[in-house]
Structures are given as structure tokens and as C-alpha cells.
């Protein structure tokens, strides 16, 4: 990934600091198309879950977080609401808070005063998505130094020099770590540890629980998760020039207990041939395309993973049902 000389000032409201925005170059469209077509041509077609998030996909995910069946978001929020003072005690004052996958920045904003944050760095796939949220937050926290970085860290996490020197607290909530396989999670945590520069990681992790609760959370009766998954096909059509017809595909989500993960797939309802310029793939009726893993961890296994990544002095907090955990770990 090359860096664009694109540090720009966002907006302008006199009398208030304005957040800076920095975009690290996206992969070029040809590379994205090649990656997607290679995934489609694989014996079991597999597409990275990051392609669930086009503009509509992001809105659908936001709707998922409001579903009664989708417990992770509200369970994690309840842990933060209850345990924030204890977390602040463990972490001490946070000079730089780096929010990985910041979105609307709401989760991090709840930490600012308890953690006495001086510098807030929001990282998400596109800096322009962050502009509005950061400008809004800057009005509420005029003294806070704010930087928005557009960066795809799903393959590799290297933060630009603009984040500044000194220890950082990396914040990675929402159990997004669950969308990595355990090996990928370990590699990511090792990179995160290096980026802490002597600081800490605060990370949300979804825990193992009964299959019926997990499967309902990923296959809700309203069909929002199904729409989220099937919408990926529209995104693929735009990015890779494929001709998927959504009506021919259904959403499938189930617990793979051996791998301790929910798997999402798209299943062909009938035989279908998907074409693109220069190629095609035939799917038999019932054949699946793998679109997401969402790993569920046991507290002790995740603690071991953090230690293997080089973190120490671990602490964790859970809700009363032990459905979700927030870990603090020092680099
Ligand atoms: C973003 N990520 C943590 C969500 C999850 O629970 O794995 C994505 C999601 N997929 C289906 N529902 C929500």
C-alpha cells in the first residue's frame, strides 16, 4: 500500500479545532477484482467478509446491531458502562487512543473523559466516512486532538507516522477479531502489539455459548442478516463485473462447533452460472460460497492467544451471563 500525500483539513468551524484526515491508498480496482475472481474460482468459493461492507452493507450491519437476537453490541456496551472506572484504573491516562474500525466513533467517544484521552486517532477503511463523525465529536471535545485515517488493516496493520510518538492504547471493540481465523488473529495481534509502542490493547471478544443463541444472532427472523449477506453479491457485481442474481441465493448461517465459529455462506437455490468478462463459474444447486467466519472464544483461550502475541498483564471483564469479554493487555 502506498501512501497518498492526502493529509487534509476537514471542514472549518471557527474557534474549534478541526480534525485532520489522512487517506492511505486503497488497493487498486484491478487487484480487488483479481482477488475476488480468484476467490470465486476456488474449489469452495470464498469471499473476504470485508466485502460485506459497501454503503448499504454498512447500514444493514448497523441495523443488525439493533436486533433483539444480536446480543454482542449491547452486551459489550453494558460491560463498558459498568466497568469503565475499573478499566480506567487499569489503563491509566491514555495519551493516544487509536480506534480500529471506528465507524461512527460512538464507542470510543464514551471512553474519552474516563480515560482522559488527549489524542484520538480514528481508523476506518475510508477517511471520508470519518469526516462527519469526527467533526461532530470535535464540537463536543474542542480540546481533543483528532486524526482520521483511511486504512484497510484487514491484511496488515501498520499505522502511519502521523499517529505520533509515545505509547498508544489500541481500541478494537465489537469482536471484529472474531472475523479472523485464529492464525490470522494471532498475526493481527502481533502487529497490534508492535503498534502499541509500550501502551496497551483494549479489545472486545465474543465468547462461546449455546448454539441456539449463536445461530439466532446470525440468522434473525426479520431477515436483516440474510439481506446483509446477500447484498455482498451486489457489491461483487460492481467490483468484479459478475452477474449474480440475488434471488437465486439464500443466506445460511450455522455453528461449526469443531472450529468454534459461526459460518455464513450463500447457497445456490438452483443450478446457476455466474459470468464475468473472461470467465464463468457454475454452481450446482445447494453449492455454497463461504462469506464470513465469526469465531467465538473461551476466555482462557483468548488470554493464551494474547500472550502468544507478546502481551502481558492481562485483565478482562465480562457480563453476568459471560457472553462477551473485554480484555486489556499491555504490550
Ligand atoms: C463485525 N463483526 C464482528 C460481526 C460479527 O458478529 O461477526 C459481523 C456480522 N456478521 C453477521 N452479523 C454480524
mmCIF file of N, CA, C and O and ligand atoms in Angstrom, residues 52-53 61 64 70 72 173-179 206 217-218 225 228 264 292-296, ligand 1:
data_model
loop_
_atom_site.group_PDB
_atom_site.id
_atom_site.type_symbol
_atom_site.label_atom_id
_atom_site.label_comp_id
_atom_site.label_asym_id
_atom_site.label_seq_id
_atom_site.Cartn_x
_atom_site.Cartn_y
_atom_site.Cartn_z
ATOM 1 N N UNK A 52 -18.606 -7.462 2.636
ATOM 2 C CA UNK A 52 -19.998 -7.289 3.108
ATOM 3 C C UNK A 52 -20.324 -5.805 3.276
ATOM 4 O O UNK A 52 -21.495 -5.437 3.375
ATOM 5 N N UNK A 53 -19.278 -4.969 3.344
ATOM 6 C CA UNK A 53 -19.488 -3.580 3.755
ATOM 7 C C UNK A 53 -19.354 -2.579 2.615
ATOM 8 O O UNK A 53 -18.377 -1.855 2.523
ATOM 9 N N UNK A 61 -25.509 -3.656 8.557
ATOM 10 C CA UNK A 61 -24.825 -4.102 9.778
ATOM 11 C C UNK A 61 -25.295 -3.272 10.973
ATOM 12 O O UNK A 61 -25.546 -3.800 12.060
ATOM 13 N N UNK A 64 -28.422 -4.629 12.103
ATOM 14 C CA UNK A 64 -28.215 -5.903 12.819
ATOM 15 C C UNK A 64 -27.949 -5.642 14.301
ATOM 16 O O UNK A 64 -28.469 -6.337 15.174
ATOM 17 N N UNK A 70 -29.286 -10.141 18.143
ATOM 18 C CA UNK A 70 -27.843 -9.864 18.004
ATOM 19 C C UNK A 70 -27.357 -9.207 19.306
ATOM 20 O O UNK A 70 -27.371 -7.995 19.470
ATOM 21 N N UNK A 72 -24.177 -9.165 20.744
ATOM 22 C CA UNK A 72 -22.817 -8.695 21.047
ATOM 23 C C UNK A 72 -22.718 -7.188 21.315
ATOM 24 O O UNK A 72 -22.088 -6.770 22.289
ATOM 25 N N UNK A 173 -13.000 -2.857 19.432
ATOM 26 C CA UNK A 173 -14.204 -3.409 20.056
ATOM 27 C C UNK A 173 -15.024 -4.249 19.068
ATOM 28 O O UNK A 173 -14.647 -4.441 17.912
ATOM 29 N N UNK A 174 -16.160 -4.743 19.547
ATOM 30 C CA UNK A 174 -17.161 -5.335 18.658
ATOM 31 C C UNK A 174 -16.908 -6.785 18.298
ATOM 32 O O UNK A 174 -17.629 -7.351 17.484
ATOM 33 N N UNK A 175 -15.837 -7.369 18.839
ATOM 34 C CA UNK A 175 -15.432 -8.727 18.456
ATOM 35 C C UNK A 175 -15.149 -8.854 16.967
ATOM 36 O O UNK A 175 -15.361 -9.914 16.364
ATOM 37 N N UNK A 176 -14.640 -7.777 16.379
ATOM 38 C CA UNK A 176 -14.206 -7.881 14.977
ATOM 39 C C UNK A 176 -13.049 -8.860 14.853
ATOM 40 O O UNK A 176 -12.845 -9.449 13.783
ATOM 41 N N UNK A 177 -12.309 -9.055 15.942
ATOM 42 C CA UNK A 177 -11.230 -10.054 15.933
ATOM 43 C C UNK A 177 -11.780 -11.434 15.570
ATOM 44 O O UNK A 177 -11.075 -12.266 15.005
ATOM 45 N N UNK A 178 -13.064 -11.672 15.856
ATOM 46 C CA UNK A 178 -13.695 -12.957 15.561
ATOM 47 C C UNK A 178 -13.811 -13.224 14.070
ATOM 48 O O UNK A 178 -13.986 -14.367 13.654
ATOM 49 N N UNK A 179 -13.716 -12.184 13.248
ATOM 50 C CA UNK A 179 -13.813 -12.386 11.800
ATOM 51 C C UNK A 179 -12.476 -12.847 11.190
ATOM 52 O O UNK A 179 -12.400 -13.106 9.993
ATOM 53 N N UNK A 206 -16.211 -11.948 21.519
ATOM 54 C CA UNK A 206 -17.447 -12.701 21.727
ATOM 55 C C UNK A 206 -17.096 -14.112 22.216
ATOM 56 O O UNK A 206 -16.175 -14.744 21.696
ATOM 57 N N UNK A 217 -28.602 -15.269 16.449
ATOM 58 C CA UNK A 217 -27.959 -13.956 16.287
ATOM 59 C C UNK A 217 -27.483 -13.748 14.849
ATOM 60 O O UNK A 217 -27.330 -12.604 14.397
ATOM 61 N N UNK A 218 -27.228 -14.858 14.127
ATOM 62 C CA UNK A 218 -26.697 -14.746 12.766
ATOM 63 C C UNK A 218 -27.703 -15.182 11.704
ATOM 64 O O UNK A 218 -27.377 -15.256 10.525
ATOM 65 N N UNK A 225 -29.939 -10.090 8.662
ATOM 66 C CA UNK A 225 -28.609 -10.684 8.419
ATOM 67 C C UNK A 225 -28.576 -11.350 7.045
ATOM 68 O O UNK A 225 -27.557 -11.314 6.348
ATOM 69 N N UNK A 228 -27.983 -8.620 4.637
ATOM 70 C CA UNK A 228 -26.573 -8.197 4.778
ATOM 71 C C UNK A 228 -25.665 -9.143 3.982
ATOM 72 O O UNK A 228 -24.794 -8.702 3.224
ATOM 73 N N UNK A 264 -20.991 -18.043 7.870
ATOM 74 C CA UNK A 264 -22.030 -17.556 6.958
ATOM 75 C C UNK A 264 -21.641 -17.994 5.547
ATOM 76 O O UNK A 264 -20.479 -17.906 5.147
ATOM 77 N N UNK A 292 -18.251 -15.545 5.560
ATOM 78 C CA UNK A 292 -17.762 -14.993 6.838
ATOM 79 C C UNK A 292 -17.581 -16.094 7.870
ATOM 80 O O UNK A 292 -18.375 -17.027 7.945
ATOM 81 N N UNK A 293 -16.537 -15.949 8.685
ATOM 82 C CA UNK A 293 -16.395 -16.708 9.933
ATOM 83 C C UNK A 293 -16.531 -15.719 11.060
ATOM 84 O O UNK A 293 -16.046 -14.585 10.963
ATOM 85 N N UNK A 294 -17.169 -16.134 12.132
ATOM 86 C CA UNK A 294 -17.231 -15.286 13.323
ATOM 87 C C UNK A 294 -16.876 -16.182 14.509
ATOM 88 O O UNK A 294 -17.724 -16.900 15.041
ATOM 89 N N UNK A 295 -15.575 -16.162 14.852
ATOM 90 C CA UNK A 295 -15.068 -17.094 15.867
ATOM 91 C C UNK A 295 -15.515 -16.693 17.257
ATOM 92 O O UNK A 295 -15.565 -15.504 17.595
ATOM 93 N N UNK A 296 -15.842 -17.677 18.045
ATOM 94 C CA UNK A 296 -16.261 -17.471 19.431
ATOM 95 C C UNK A 296 -15.184 -18.081 20.322
ATOM 96 O O UNK A 296 -14.760 -19.224 20.089
HETATM 97 C C1 LIG B 1 -18.376 -7.156 12.510
HETATM 98 N N1 LIG B 1 -18.471 -8.498 13.051
HETATM 99 C C2 LIG B 1 -17.875 -8.567 14.391
HETATM 100 C C3 LIG B 1 -19.842 -9.050 13.020
HETATM 101 C C4 LIG B 1 -19.880 -10.450 13.679
HETATM 102 O O1 LIG B 1 -20.691 -10.639 14.581
HETATM 103 O O2 LIG B 1 -19.063 -11.296 13.311
HETATM 104 C C5 LIG B 1 -20.359 -9.133 11.602
HETATM 105 C C6 LIG B 1 -21.682 -9.819 11.484
HETATM 106 N N2 LIG B 1 -21.950 -10.795 10.656
HETATM 107 C C7 LIG B 1 -23.210 -11.151 10.788
HETATM 108 N N3 LIG B 1 -23.741 -10.436 11.748
HETATM 109 C C8 LIG B 1 -22.816 -9.582 12.190
#
